[in-house]
Each structure stands twice: as structure tokens, then as C-alpha cells.
mmCIF file with all atom_site columns, C-alpha atoms in Angstrom:
data_model
loop_
_atom_site.group_PDB
_atom_site.id
_atom_site.type_symbol
_atom_site.label_atom_id
_atom_site.label_alt_id
_atom_site.label_comp_id
_atom_site.label_asym_id
_atom_site.label_entity_id
_atom_site.label_seq_id
_atom_site.pdbx_PDB_ins_code
_atom_site.Cartn_x
_atom_site.Cartn_y
_atom_site.Cartn_z
_atom_site.occupancy
_atom_site.B_iso_or_equiv
_atom_site.pdbx_formal_charge
_atom_site.auth_seq_id
_atom_site.auth_comp_id
_atom_site.auth_asym_id
_atom_site.auth_atom_id
_atom_site.pdbx_PDB_model_num
ATOM 1   C CA . UNK A 1 1   ? 131.620 69.832 162.488 1.00 71.00 ? 1492 UNK A CA 1
ATOM 2   C CA . UNK A 1 2   ? 128.399 70.348 160.561 1.00 80.00 ? 1493 UNK A CA 1
ATOM 3   C CA . UNK A 1 3   ? 126.703 67.278 159.185 1.00 89.00 ? 1494 UNK A CA 1
ATOM 4   C CA . UNK A 1 4   ? 126.584 68.873 155.742 1.00 93.00 ? 1495 UNK A CA 1
ATOM 5   C CA . UNK A 1 5   ? 129.202 71.281 154.430 1.00 94.00 ? 1496 UNK A CA 1
ATOM 6   C CA . UNK A 1 6   ? 128.629 73.512 151.437 1.00 94.00 ? 1497 UNK A CA 1
ATOM 7   C CA . UNK A 1 7   ? 130.606 76.482 150.170 1.00 90.00 ? 1498 UNK A CA 1
ATOM 8   C CA . UNK A 1 8   ? 128.272 79.499 150.379 1.00 87.00 ? 1499 UNK A CA 1
ATOM 9   C CA . UNK A 1 9   ? 129.931 81.300 147.467 1.00 88.00 ? 1500 UNK A CA 1
ATOM 10  C CA . UNK A 1 10  ? 128.993 83.572 145.835 1.00 93.00 ? 1501 UNK A CA 1
ATOM 11  C CA . UNK A 1 11  ? 129.923 81.902 142.581 1.00 95.00 ? 1502 UNK A CA 1
ATOM 12  C CA . UNK A 1 12  ? 129.857 84.020 139.450 1.00 97.00 ? 1503 UNK A CA 1
ATOM 13  C CA . UNK A 1 13  ? 130.141 82.471 135.977 1.00 97.00 ? 1504 UNK A CA 1
ATOM 14  C CA . UNK A 1 14  ? 129.580 83.658 132.405 1.00 97.00 ? 1505 UNK A CA 1
ATOM 15  C CA . UNK A 1 15  ? 126.560 82.490 130.476 1.00 97.00 ? 1506 UNK A CA 1
ATOM 16  C CA . UNK A 1 16  ? 127.151 79.125 128.853 1.00 97.00 ? 1507 UNK A CA 1
ATOM 17  C CA . UNK A 1 17  ? 129.691 77.960 131.417 1.00 97.00 ? 1508 UNK A CA 1
ATOM 18  C CA . UNK A 1 18  ? 129.552 74.615 133.176 1.00 97.00 ? 1509 UNK A CA 1
ATOM 19  C CA . UNK A 1 19  ? 128.829 75.072 136.857 1.00 97.00 ? 1510 UNK A CA 1
ATOM 20  C CA . UNK A 1 20  ? 129.977 72.644 139.526 1.00 97.00 ? 1511 UNK A CA 1
ATOM 21  C CA . UNK A 1 21  ? 128.384 72.760 142.957 1.00 97.00 ? 1512 UNK A CA 1
ATOM 22  C CA . UNK A 1 22  ? 129.511 70.468 145.762 1.00 97.00 ? 1513 UNK A CA 1
ATOM 23  C CA . UNK A 1 23  ? 128.660 69.264 149.234 1.00 97.00 ? 1514 UNK A CA 1
ATOM 24  C CA . UNK A 1 24  ? 130.303 66.937 151.695 1.00 97.00 ? 1515 UNK A CA 1
ATOM 25  C CA . UNK A 1 25  ? 128.611 65.156 154.542 1.00 96.00 ? 1516 UNK A CA 1
ATOM 26  C CA . UNK A 1 26  ? 129.656 63.252 157.615 1.00 95.00 ? 1517 UNK A CA 1
ATOM 27  C CA . UNK A 1 27  ? 126.657 61.047 158.442 1.00 92.00 ? 1518 UNK A CA 1
ATOM 28  C CA . UNK A 1 28  ? 126.910 57.790 156.543 1.00 91.00 ? 1519 UNK A CA 1
ATOM 29  C CA . UNK A 1 29  ? 123.288 56.988 157.461 1.00 90.00 ? 1520 UNK A CA 1
ATOM 30  C CA . UNK A 1 30  ? 121.907 59.478 154.950 1.00 91.00 ? 1521 UNK A CA 1
ATOM 31  C CA . UNK A 1 31  ? 119.842 57.630 152.394 1.00 88.00 ? 1522 UNK A CA 1
ATOM 32  C CA . UNK A 1 32  ? 118.794 60.250 149.875 1.00 88.00 ? 1523 UNK A CA 1
ATOM 33  C CA . UNK A 1 33  ? 120.613 63.115 148.284 1.00 93.00 ? 1524 UNK A CA 1
ATOM 34  C CA . UNK A 1 34  ? 118.827 66.084 146.861 1.00 93.00 ? 1525 UNK A CA 1
ATOM 35  C CA . UNK A 1 35  ? 119.485 69.387 145.203 1.00 96.00 ? 1526 UNK A CA 1
ATOM 36  C CA . UNK A 1 36  ? 117.126 72.304 145.592 1.00 94.00 ? 1527 UNK A CA 1
ATOM 37  C CA . UNK A 1 37  ? 117.085 75.671 143.900 1.00 95.00 ? 1528 UNK A CA 1
ATOM 38  C CA . UNK A 1 38  ? 115.876 78.660 145.863 1.00 93.00 ? 1529 UNK A CA 1
ATOM 39  C CA . UNK A 1 39  ? 115.158 82.052 144.423 1.00 92.00 ? 1530 UNK A CA 1
ATOM 40  C CA . UNK A 1 40  ? 115.199 85.031 146.738 1.00 86.00 ? 1531 UNK A CA 1
ATOM 41  C CA . UNK A 1 41  ? 112.278 85.054 149.201 1.00 81.00 ? 1532 UNK A CA 1
ATOM 42  C CA . UNK A 1 42  ? 110.816 81.848 147.799 1.00 87.00 ? 1533 UNK A CA 1
ATOM 43  C CA . UNK A 1 43  ? 110.557 78.293 149.015 1.00 89.00 ? 1534 UNK A CA 1
ATOM 44  C CA . UNK A 1 44  ? 113.081 75.725 147.718 1.00 91.00 ? 1535 UNK A CA 1
ATOM 45  C CA . UNK A 1 45  ? 112.276 73.933 144.485 1.00 91.00 ? 1536 UNK A CA 1
ATOM 46  C CA . UNK A 1 46  ? 113.399 70.339 144.076 1.00 88.00 ? 1537 UNK A CA 1
ATOM 47  C CA . UNK A 1 47  ? 115.776 69.917 141.142 1.00 93.00 ? 1538 UNK A CA 1
ATOM 48  C CA . UNK A 1 48  ? 117.054 66.398 141.506 1.00 91.00 ? 1539 UNK A CA 1
ATOM 49  C CA . UNK A 1 49  ? 117.250 63.566 143.944 1.00 87.00 ? 1540 UNK A CA 1
ATOM 50  C CA . UNK A 1 50  ? 119.127 60.306 144.006 1.00 88.00 ? 1541 UNK A CA 1
ATOM 51  C CA . UNK A 1 51  ? 119.778 57.542 146.456 1.00 85.00 ? 1542 UNK A CA 1
ATOM 52  C CA . UNK A 1 52  ? 122.779 55.698 145.102 1.00 86.00 ? 1543 UNK A CA 1
ATOM 53  C CA . UNK A 1 53  ? 126.335 56.423 144.088 1.00 88.00 ? 1544 UNK A CA 1
ATOM 54  C CA . UNK A 1 54  ? 126.782 57.399 140.477 1.00 91.00 ? 1545 UNK A CA 1
ATOM 55  C CA . UNK A 1 55  ? 125.380 59.950 138.098 1.00 93.00 ? 1546 UNK A CA 1
ATOM 56  C CA . UNK A 1 56  ? 121.851 61.012 137.342 1.00 94.00 ? 1547 UNK A CA 1
ATOM 57  C CA . UNK A 1 57  ? 121.097 63.315 134.463 1.00 95.00 ? 1548 UNK A CA 1
ATOM 58  C CA . UNK A 1 58  ? 118.065 65.498 133.787 1.00 94.00 ? 1549 UNK A CA 1
ATOM 59  C CA . UNK A 1 59  ? 118.361 67.945 130.949 1.00 96.00 ? 1550 UNK A CA 1
ATOM 60  C CA . UNK A 1 60  ? 121.164 70.381 131.700 1.00 97.00 ? 1551 UNK A CA 1
ATOM 61  C CA . UNK A 1 61  ? 121.548 69.087 135.250 1.00 97.00 ? 1552 UNK A CA 1
ATOM 62  C CA . UNK A 1 62  ? 123.663 66.155 136.405 1.00 97.00 ? 1553 UNK A CA 1
ATOM 63  C CA . UNK A 1 63  ? 123.740 64.992 140.001 1.00 96.00 ? 1554 UNK A CA 1
ATOM 64  C CA . UNK A 1 64  ? 126.672 62.915 141.154 1.00 96.00 ? 1555 UNK A CA 1
ATOM 65  C CA . UNK A 1 65  ? 126.993 60.997 144.405 1.00 95.00 ? 1556 UNK A CA 1
ATOM 66  C CA . UNK A 1 66  ? 130.080 59.319 145.825 1.00 95.00 ? 1557 UNK A CA 1
ATOM 67  C CA . UNK A 1 67  ? 129.042 57.583 149.029 1.00 93.00 ? 1558 UNK A CA 1
ATOM 68  C CA . UNK A 1 68  ? 132.529 56.264 149.736 1.00 93.00 ? 1559 UNK A CA 1
ATOM 69  C CA . UNK A 1 69  ? 133.851 59.819 149.862 1.00 95.00 ? 1560 UNK A CA 1
ATOM 70  C CA . UNK A 1 70  ? 130.622 61.296 151.270 1.00 95.00 ? 1561 UNK A CA 1
ATOM 71  C CA . UNK A 1 71  ? 130.608 63.829 148.480 1.00 95.00 ? 1562 UNK A CA 1
ATOM 72  C CA . UNK A 1 72  ? 127.861 64.986 146.160 1.00 96.00 ? 1563 UNK A CA 1
ATOM 73  C CA . UNK A 1 73  ? 127.911 67.333 143.197 1.00 97.00 ? 1564 UNK A CA 1
ATOM 74  C CA . UNK A 1 74  ? 125.527 69.116 140.897 1.00 97.00 ? 1565 UNK A CA 1
ATOM 75  C CA . UNK A 1 75  ? 126.669 70.089 137.429 1.00 97.00 ? 1566 UNK A CA 1
ATOM 76  C CA . UNK A 1 76  ? 124.812 72.623 135.328 1.00 97.00 ? 1567 UNK A CA 1
ATOM 77  C CA . UNK A 1 77  ? 125.657 72.691 131.630 1.00 97.00 ? 1568 UNK A CA 1
ATOM 78  C CA . UNK A 1 78  ? 125.118 75.674 129.361 1.00 97.00 ? 1569 UNK A CA 1
ATOM 79  C CA . UNK A 1 79  ? 124.273 77.864 132.320 1.00 97.00 ? 1570 UNK A CA 1
ATOM 80  C CA . UNK A 1 80  ? 121.725 80.606 131.803 1.00 97.00 ? 1571 UNK A CA 1
ATOM 81  C CA . UNK A 1 81  ? 121.044 83.868 133.667 1.00 96.00 ? 1572 UNK A CA 1
ATOM 82  C CA . UNK A 1 82  ? 117.792 82.282 134.828 1.00 95.00 ? 1573 UNK A CA 1
ATOM 83  C CA . UNK A 1 83  ? 119.889 79.730 136.720 1.00 97.00 ? 1574 UNK A CA 1
ATOM 84  C CA . UNK A 1 84  ? 121.020 82.512 139.063 1.00 97.00 ? 1575 UNK A CA 1
ATOM 85  C CA . UNK A 1 85  ? 119.768 81.412 142.464 1.00 96.00 ? 1576 UNK A CA 1
ATOM 86  C CA . UNK A 1 86  ? 120.904 79.733 145.654 1.00 95.00 ? 1577 UNK A CA 1
ATOM 87  C CA . UNK A 1 87  ? 121.459 76.004 145.333 1.00 97.00 ? 1578 UNK A CA 1
ATOM 88  C CA . UNK A 1 88  ? 120.950 73.898 148.407 1.00 95.00 ? 1579 UNK A CA 1
ATOM 89  C CA . UNK A 1 89  ? 122.082 70.346 148.836 1.00 96.00 ? 1580 UNK A CA 1
ATOM 90  C CA . UNK A 1 90  ? 120.065 68.224 151.222 1.00 93.00 ? 1581 UNK A CA 1
ATOM 91  C CA . UNK A 1 91  ? 120.596 64.797 152.702 1.00 92.00 ? 1582 UNK A CA 1
ATOM 92  C CA . UNK A 1 92  ? 117.578 62.711 153.557 1.00 87.00 ? 1583 UNK A CA 1
ATOM 93  C CA . UNK A 1 93  ? 116.744 60.157 156.170 1.00 83.00 ? 1584 UNK A CA 1
ATOM 94  C CA . UNK A 1 94  ? 113.452 58.313 155.928 1.00 76.00 ? 1585 UNK A CA 1
ATOM 95  C CA . UNK A 1 95  ? 111.508 58.550 159.160 1.00 68.00 ? 1586 UNK A CA 1
ATOM 96  C CA . UNK A 1 96  ? 108.207 56.836 159.853 1.00 66.00 ? 1587 UNK A CA 1
ATOM 97  C CA . UNK A 1 97  ? 106.223 59.220 157.704 1.00 58.00 ? 1588 UNK A CA 1
ATOM 98  C CA . UNK A 1 98  ? 108.511 61.334 155.659 1.00 63.00 ? 1589 UNK A CA 1
ATOM 99  C CA . UNK A 1 99  ? 111.906 62.365 154.445 1.00 70.00 ? 1590 UNK A CA 1
ATOM 100 C CA . UNK A 1 100 ? 113.778 64.285 157.160 1.00 80.00 ? 1591 UNK A CA 1
ATOM 101 C CA . UNK A 1 101 ? 116.254 66.566 155.459 1.00 87.00 ? 1592 UNK A CA 1
ATOM 102 C CA . UNK A 1 102 ? 119.496 68.152 156.580 1.00 91.00 ? 1593 UNK A CA 1
ATOM 103 C CA . UNK A 1 103 ? 120.506 71.075 154.404 1.00 93.00 ? 1594 UNK A CA 1
ATOM 104 C CA . UNK A 1 104 ? 123.782 72.616 153.418 1.00 94.00 ? 1595 UNK A CA 1
ATOM 105 C CA . UNK A 1 105 ? 124.125 76.366 153.766 1.00 91.00 ? 1596 UNK A CA 1
ATOM 106 C CA . UNK A 1 106 ? 123.463 76.876 150.059 1.00 93.00 ? 1597 UNK A CA 1
ATOM 107 C CA . UNK A 1 107 ? 125.704 78.223 147.307 1.00 95.00 ? 1598 UNK A CA 1
ATOM 108 C CA . UNK A 1 108 ? 124.713 81.490 145.728 1.00 94.00 ? 1599 UNK A CA 1
ATOM 109 C CA . UNK A 1 109 ? 125.173 81.321 141.951 1.00 96.00 ? 1600 UNK A CA 1
ATOM 110 C CA . UNK A 1 110 ? 125.136 84.211 139.535 1.00 97.00 ? 1601 UNK A CA 1
ATOM 111 C CA . UNK A 1 111 ? 125.238 83.608 135.801 1.00 97.00 ? 1602 UNK A CA 1
ATOM 112 C CA . UNK A 1 112 ? 126.197 86.736 133.960 1.00 96.00 ? 1603 UNK A CA 1
ATOM 113 C CA . UNK A 1 113 ? 125.446 87.723 130.382 1.00 91.00 ? 1604 UNK A CA 1
ATOM 114 C CA . UNK B 2 1   ? 105.415 67.786 141.308 1.00 63.00 ? 143  UNK B CA 1
ATOM 115 C CA . UNK B 2 2   ? 103.094 67.809 144.260 1.00 71.00 ? 144  UNK B CA 1
ATOM 116 C CA . UNK B 2 3   ? 101.846 71.165 145.489 1.00 88.00 ? 145  UNK B CA 1
ATOM 117 C CA . UNK B 2 4   ? 102.298 72.537 148.972 1.00 92.00 ? 146  UNK B CA 1
ATOM 118 C CA . UNK B 2 5   ? 100.703 75.873 149.727 1.00 94.00 ? 147  UNK B CA 1
ATOM 119 C CA . UNK B 2 6   ? 101.697 78.117 152.586 1.00 95.00 ? 148  UNK B CA 1
ATOM 120 C CA . UNK B 2 7   ? 99.783  81.119 153.875 1.00 95.00 ? 149  UNK B CA 1
ATOM 121 C CA . UNK B 2 8   ? 100.388 83.953 154.468 1.00 96.00 ? 150  UNK B CA 1
ATOM 122 C CA . UNK B 2 9   ? 103.444 84.653 152.350 1.00 94.00 ? 151  UNK B CA 1
ATOM 123 C CA . UNK B 2 10  ? 104.319 87.674 154.409 1.00 95.00 ? 152  UNK B CA 1
ATOM 124 C CA . UNK B 2 11  ? 103.200 88.957 157.788 1.00 97.00 ? 153  UNK B CA 1
ATOM 125 C CA . UNK B 2 12  ? 104.189 91.827 160.022 1.00 97.00 ? 154  UNK B CA 1
ATOM 126 C CA . UNK B 2 13  ? 103.095 91.716 163.633 1.00 96.00 ? 155  UNK B CA 1
ATOM 127 C CA . UNK B 2 14  ? 103.667 93.597 166.821 1.00 97.00 ? 156  UNK B CA 1
ATOM 128 C CA . UNK B 2 15  ? 105.913 92.235 169.513 1.00 97.00 ? 157  UNK B CA 1
ATOM 129 C CA . UNK B 2 16  ? 103.949 90.145 171.992 1.00 97.00 ? 158  UNK B CA 1
ATOM 130 C CA . UNK B 2 17  ? 101.241 89.027 169.572 1.00 97.00 ? 159  UNK B CA 1
ATOM 131 C CA . UNK B 2 18  ? 100.774 85.593 168.052 1.00 97.00 ? 160  UNK B CA 1
ATOM 132 C CA . UNK B 2 19  ? 100.932 84.637 164.399 1.00 97.00 ? 161  UNK B CA 1
ATOM 133 C CA . UNK B 2 20  ? 99.540  81.532 162.715 1.00 97.00 ? 162  UNK B CA 1
ATOM 134 C CA . UNK B 2 21  ? 101.040 80.103 159.545 1.00 97.00 ? 163  UNK B CA 1
ATOM 135 C CA . UNK B 2 22  ? 99.213  77.471 157.507 1.00 97.00 ? 164  UNK B CA 1
ATOM 136 C CA . UNK B 2 23  ? 100.718 74.726 155.380 1.00 96.00 ? 165  UNK B CA 1
ATOM 137 C CA . UNK B 2 24  ? 98.474  72.755 153.052 1.00 95.00 ? 166  UNK B CA 1
ATOM 138 C CA . UNK B 2 25  ? 99.144  69.846 150.748 1.00 92.00 ? 167  UNK B CA 1
ATOM 139 C CA . UNK B 2 26  ? 96.833  70.584 147.834 1.00 92.00 ? 168  UNK B CA 1
ATOM 140 C CA . UNK B 2 27  ? 96.880  67.414 145.763 1.00 87.00 ? 169  UNK B CA 1
ATOM 141 C CA . UNK B 2 28  ? 98.013  64.746 148.180 1.00 87.00 ? 170  UNK B CA 1
ATOM 142 C CA . UNK B 2 29  ? 97.635  63.675 151.773 1.00 88.00 ? 171  UNK B CA 1
ATOM 143 C CA . UNK B 2 30  ? 100.616 64.158 154.042 1.00 85.00 ? 172  UNK B CA 1
ATOM 144 C CA . UNK B 2 31  ? 100.792 62.312 157.326 1.00 81.00 ? 173  UNK B CA 1
ATOM 145 C CA . UNK B 2 32  ? 103.972 64.170 158.114 1.00 85.00 ? 174  UNK B CA 1
ATOM 146 C CA . UNK B 2 33  ? 104.957 67.741 157.477 1.00 91.00 ? 175  UNK B CA 1
ATOM 147 C CA . UNK B 2 34  ? 108.140 69.510 158.451 1.00 92.00 ? 176  UNK B CA 1
ATOM 148 C CA . UNK B 2 35  ? 108.655 73.089 159.604 1.00 95.00 ? 177  UNK B CA 1
ATOM 149 C CA . UNK B 2 36  ? 111.898 74.908 158.868 1.00 95.00 ? 178  UNK B CA 1
ATOM 150 C CA . UNK B 2 37  ? 113.261 78.321 159.700 1.00 95.00 ? 179  UNK B CA 1
ATOM 151 C CA . UNK B 2 38  ? 115.726 80.184 157.541 1.00 92.00 ? 180  UNK B CA 1
ATOM 152 C CA . UNK B 2 39  ? 117.628 83.282 158.607 1.00 88.00 ? 181  UNK B CA 1
ATOM 153 C CA . UNK B 2 40  ? 119.143 85.570 155.959 1.00 83.00 ? 182  UNK B CA 1
ATOM 154 C CA . UNK B 2 41  ? 121.981 83.937 154.044 1.00 78.00 ? 183  UNK B CA 1
ATOM 155 C CA . UNK B 2 42  ? 121.713 80.823 156.145 1.00 82.00 ? 184  UNK B CA 1
ATOM 156 C CA . UNK B 2 43  ? 120.421 77.360 155.455 1.00 85.00 ? 185  UNK B CA 1
ATOM 157 C CA . UNK B 2 44  ? 117.092 75.877 156.382 1.00 90.00 ? 186  UNK B CA 1
ATOM 158 C CA . UNK B 2 45  ? 117.038 74.622 159.939 1.00 92.00 ? 187  UNK B CA 1
ATOM 159 C CA . UNK B 2 46  ? 114.507 71.994 160.883 1.00 92.00 ? 188  UNK B CA 1
ATOM 160 C CA . UNK B 2 47  ? 112.338 73.154 163.752 1.00 95.00 ? 189  UNK B CA 1
ATOM 161 C CA . UNK B 2 48  ? 109.861 70.350 164.159 1.00 94.00 ? 190  UNK B CA 1
ATOM 162 C CA . UNK B 2 49  ? 108.140 67.395 162.583 1.00 91.00 ? 191  UNK B CA 1
ATOM 163 C CA . UNK B 2 50  ? 104.388 67.646 162.454 1.00 88.00 ? 192  UNK B CA 1
ATOM 164 C CA . UNK B 2 51  ? 102.492 64.379 162.678 1.00 84.00 ? 193  UNK B CA 1
ATOM 165 C CA . UNK B 2 52  ? 98.822  64.144 161.817 1.00 83.00 ? 194  UNK B CA 1
ATOM 166 C CA . UNK B 2 53  ? 96.759  63.298 164.858 1.00 82.00 ? 195  UNK B CA 1
ATOM 167 C CA . UNK B 2 54  ? 99.619  63.328 167.346 1.00 84.00 ? 196  UNK B CA 1
ATOM 168 C CA . UNK B 2 55  ? 102.055 65.675 169.023 1.00 88.00 ? 197  UNK B CA 1
ATOM 169 C CA . UNK B 2 56  ? 104.785 67.304 167.022 1.00 91.00 ? 198  UNK B CA 1
ATOM 170 C CA . UNK B 2 57  ? 108.408 66.350 167.514 1.00 91.00 ? 199  UNK B CA 1
ATOM 171 C CA . UNK B 2 58  ? 110.652 69.331 168.144 1.00 94.00 ? 200  UNK B CA 1
ATOM 172 C CA . UNK B 2 59  ? 114.338 69.639 167.376 1.00 92.00 ? 201  UNK B CA 1
ATOM 173 C CA . UNK B 2 60  ? 116.742 70.409 170.163 1.00 92.00 ? 202  UNK B CA 1
ATOM 174 C CA . UNK B 2 61  ? 116.688 74.058 171.145 1.00 93.00 ? 203  UNK B CA 1
ATOM 175 C CA . UNK B 2 62  ? 113.240 74.789 169.700 1.00 95.00 ? 204  UNK B CA 1
ATOM 176 C CA . UNK B 2 63  ? 110.702 75.860 172.327 1.00 94.00 ? 205  UNK B CA 1
ATOM 177 C CA . UNK B 2 64  ? 107.534 73.834 171.887 1.00 93.00 ? 206  UNK B CA 1
ATOM 178 C CA . UNK B 2 65  ? 105.488 76.275 173.965 1.00 95.00 ? 207  UNK B CA 1
ATOM 179 C CA . UNK B 2 66  ? 106.524 79.123 171.741 1.00 96.00 ? 208  UNK B CA 1
ATOM 180 C CA . UNK B 2 67  ? 106.106 77.391 168.405 1.00 97.00 ? 209  UNK B CA 1
ATOM 181 C CA . UNK B 2 68  ? 102.786 75.576 168.587 1.00 96.00 ? 210  UNK B CA 1
ATOM 182 C CA . UNK B 2 69  ? 102.169 73.028 165.877 1.00 94.00 ? 211  UNK B CA 1
ATOM 183 C CA . UNK B 2 70  ? 98.825  71.492 165.052 1.00 91.00 ? 212  UNK B CA 1
ATOM 184 C CA . UNK B 2 71  ? 98.342  68.852 162.363 1.00 89.00 ? 213  UNK B CA 1
ATOM 185 C CA . UNK B 2 72  ? 94.627  68.263 162.564 1.00 82.00 ? 214  UNK B CA 1
ATOM 186 C CA . UNK B 2 73  ? 94.086  66.772 159.114 1.00 89.00 ? 215  UNK B CA 1
ATOM 187 C CA . UNK B 2 74  ? 96.034  64.981 156.421 1.00 89.00 ? 216  UNK B CA 1
ATOM 188 C CA . UNK B 2 75  ? 96.285  68.140 154.362 1.00 92.00 ? 217  UNK B CA 1
ATOM 189 C CA . UNK B 2 76  ? 96.825  70.893 156.910 1.00 94.00 ? 218  UNK B CA 1
ATOM 190 C CA . UNK B 2 77  ? 99.469  71.735 159.483 1.00 94.00 ? 219  UNK B CA 1
ATOM 191 C CA . UNK B 2 78  ? 99.676  75.042 161.304 1.00 95.00 ? 220  UNK B CA 1
ATOM 192 C CA . UNK B 2 79  ? 102.538 76.729 163.097 1.00 97.00 ? 221  UNK B CA 1
ATOM 193 C CA . UNK B 2 80  ? 101.677 79.403 165.642 1.00 97.00 ? 222  UNK B CA 1
ATOM 194 C CA . UNK B 2 81  ? 104.421 81.688 166.852 1.00 97.00 ? 223  UNK B CA 1
ATOM 195 C CA . UNK B 2 82  ? 103.232 82.801 170.268 1.00 97.00 ? 224  UNK B CA 1
ATOM 196 C CA . UNK B 2 83  ? 104.260 86.009 171.994 1.00 96.00 ? 225  UNK B CA 1
ATOM 197 C CA . UNK B 2 84  ? 106.432 86.899 169.040 1.00 97.00 ? 226  UNK B CA 1
ATOM 198 C CA . UNK B 2 85  ? 109.608 88.892 169.546 1.00 96.00 ? 227  UNK B CA 1
ATOM 199 C CA . UNK B 2 86  ? 111.836 90.650 166.983 1.00 96.00 ? 228  UNK B CA 1
ATOM 200 C CA . UNK B 2 87  ? 114.333 87.781 167.154 1.00 95.00 ? 229  UNK B CA 1
ATOM 201 C CA . UNK B 2 88  ? 111.583 85.501 165.804 1.00 96.00 ? 230  UNK B CA 1
ATOM 202 C CA . UNK B 2 89  ? 111.658 87.457 162.565 1.00 96.00 ? 231  UNK B CA 1
ATOM 203 C CA . UNK B 2 90  ? 112.634 84.913 159.932 1.00 95.00 ? 232  UNK B CA 1
ATOM 204 C CA . UNK B 2 91  ? 111.538 82.967 156.865 1.00 95.00 ? 233  UNK B CA 1
ATOM 205 C CA . UNK B 2 92  ? 109.413 79.982 157.877 1.00 97.00 ? 234  UNK B CA 1
ATOM 206 C CA . UNK B 2 93  ? 108.973 77.162 155.390 1.00 95.00 ? 235  UNK B CA 1
ATOM 207 C CA . UNK B 2 94  ? 107.014 73.936 155.544 1.00 95.00 ? 236  UNK B CA 1
ATOM 208 C CA . UNK B 2 95  ? 107.484 70.769 153.554 1.00 92.00 ? 237  UNK B CA 1
ATOM 209 C CA . UNK B 2 96  ? 105.541 67.574 153.032 1.00 89.00 ? 238  UNK B CA 1
ATOM 210 C CA . UNK B 2 97  ? 106.072 64.252 151.377 1.00 79.00 ? 239  UNK B CA 1
ATOM 211 C CA . UNK B 2 98  ? 103.592 62.274 149.354 1.00 73.00 ? 240  UNK B CA 1
ATOM 212 C CA . UNK B 2 99  ? 103.389 58.699 150.640 1.00 68.00 ? 241  UNK B CA 1
ATOM 213 C CA . UNK B 2 100 ? 102.364 57.503 147.192 1.00 68.00 ? 242  UNK B CA 1
ATOM 214 C CA . UNK B 2 101 ? 105.702 58.670 145.857 1.00 67.00 ? 243  UNK B CA 1
ATOM 215 C CA . UNK B 2 102 ? 107.499 56.620 148.461 1.00 63.00 ? 244  UNK B CA 1
ATOM 216 C CA . UNK B 2 103 ? 108.270 59.629 150.638 1.00 61.00 ? 245  UNK B CA 1
ATOM 217 C CA . UNK B 2 104 ? 111.494 60.332 148.776 1.00 65.00 ? 246  UNK B CA 1
ATOM 218 C CA . UNK B 2 105 ? 110.553 63.746 147.464 1.00 74.00 ? 247  UNK B CA 1
ATOM 219 C CA . UNK B 2 106 ? 109.935 66.583 149.889 1.00 80.00 ? 248  UNK B CA 1
ATOM 220 C CA . UNK B 2 107 ? 107.900 69.438 148.469 1.00 86.00 ? 249  UNK B CA 1
ATOM 221 C CA . UNK B 2 108 ? 108.115 72.874 149.966 1.00 91.00 ? 250  UNK B CA 1
ATOM 222 C CA . UNK B 2 109 ? 105.665 75.669 150.439 1.00 93.00 ? 251  UNK B CA 1
ATOM 223 C CA . UNK B 2 110 ? 106.409 79.167 149.243 1.00 92.00 ? 252  UNK B CA 1
ATOM 224 C CA . UNK B 2 111 ? 107.545 80.236 152.682 1.00 94.00 ? 253  UNK B CA 1
ATOM 225 C CA . UNK B 2 112 ? 106.274 82.881 155.103 1.00 96.00 ? 254  UNK B CA 1
ATOM 226 C CA . UNK B 2 113 ? 108.358 85.900 155.891 1.00 95.00 ? 255  UNK B CA 1
ATOM 227 C CA . UNK B 2 114 ? 107.608 86.990 159.435 1.00 97.00 ? 256  UNK B CA 1
ATOM 228 C CA . UNK B 2 115 ? 108.654 90.404 160.654 1.00 96.00 ? 257  UNK B CA 1
ATOM 229 C CA . UNK B 2 116 ? 108.072 91.246 164.293 1.00 97.00 ? 258  UNK B CA 1
ATOM 230 C CA . UNK B 2 117 ? 108.213 94.945 165.098 1.00 96.00 ? 259  UNK B CA 1
#
């Protein structure tokens, strides 16, 4: 069993739809939960991070963490074609000098006009 | 957010040669940087943790003699792929955390696409 499970998609939605992306994890030691967006042939871009159960909102993005269920979600409201990308969830463990991340496989999202 | 720069963005090399990839933190000092590899349509896999002034820590299954890591300063880590083979062709990405931000945010470079022919 992988430490982090994420449906690879692809997920196709119409413009303006609400998108729900999810990950589950098995290691209860993970301390931080992050969502990254990655465009083709580019490095990942941090969208949101959180470290506690509950919701965190930033503009059109809402990150949700349920530690008891080991389940995290990212919601995108009013999705735009520019949101088309691969979305990676990542779980973090603080080491002595940095945040060691374990990634999901990524979900490929396409927002269509 | 903090800026991490990676160079080159793309490199093609002949089988058997070595390739060096640089990762720089431009506006902060990073005592630790991480190197990842990403194959097409797959997730990022951690290869090694690069520690400034000491030996890198490699993940299980990653050959330390093949993937040489040097972290000589607080703003620069290098990954050298030695005696490259076609199966080493991949997308290599580094990340770093800013200690002043509490190490909770990992910032990534643009990635280096290596093609070995």
C-alpha cells in the first residue's frame, strides 16, 4: 500500500464547475498537508498548506483535512481553463532542516470552455 | 513565495557522460534541499536529502555513487548524474525550505528535463 493515494484522473469539468480533488494517506505521523499545482514540464507550485484538521480557504481554493479519516481534499470554485494542470497532494514530515514530502501521484484536471 | 532556481532546464547528453544540475535558493538560505525525480505521468519520488556541509542522505534504492550530491553553500546544491544511461532520462526537481518561514513551505525549482541518448 502506498503511503499516499490519489486518483490520477484525468478529470474533465466545464468552466465554472466546483472541482473536488482528494487524497488518502496511511502514515499518521504526517504533520503537514499541502497541495501543489504542476503545469506540464514545470516544477510544482505550492497552492495551499495546512497542519490541522478543518478547512482553510484562499480565494477560490479550499483545503480540507480530516486527520481522523486520514483524508484531505482540495476544492476549486468557479474553475477556469487556466486551472487545467496536474494537482499533487503532499504530506510533510519535519526533519532536522526541512519539510520532507511524500507526494500523491497527482490528478490531471482539465477545465473546458 | 521564496524563489528556487534550477539550471539547466533541459539537457540532452550522450550515454556514458555525466551531467550536473544546479539548484539555488535565490532569496533565502537553505540548510537542506531535496532532490526528486519524476517519470512521465508519475509522482515525484524523493531521491535524496542534501545537507549543507555534510553528506547527503539517499532514499532506499537510489545509488549514491551514481547520483552525486554536493551542498557546498547555504544557497547551492548540485546533483551530478554520472555515467548517464537512457533509463536515467527523467525530470529532476529540487526543493528547499526557508528556515525563517518555519520550514513548513517547500519551494520547488523549475525542474530539469534530462534526456540521455
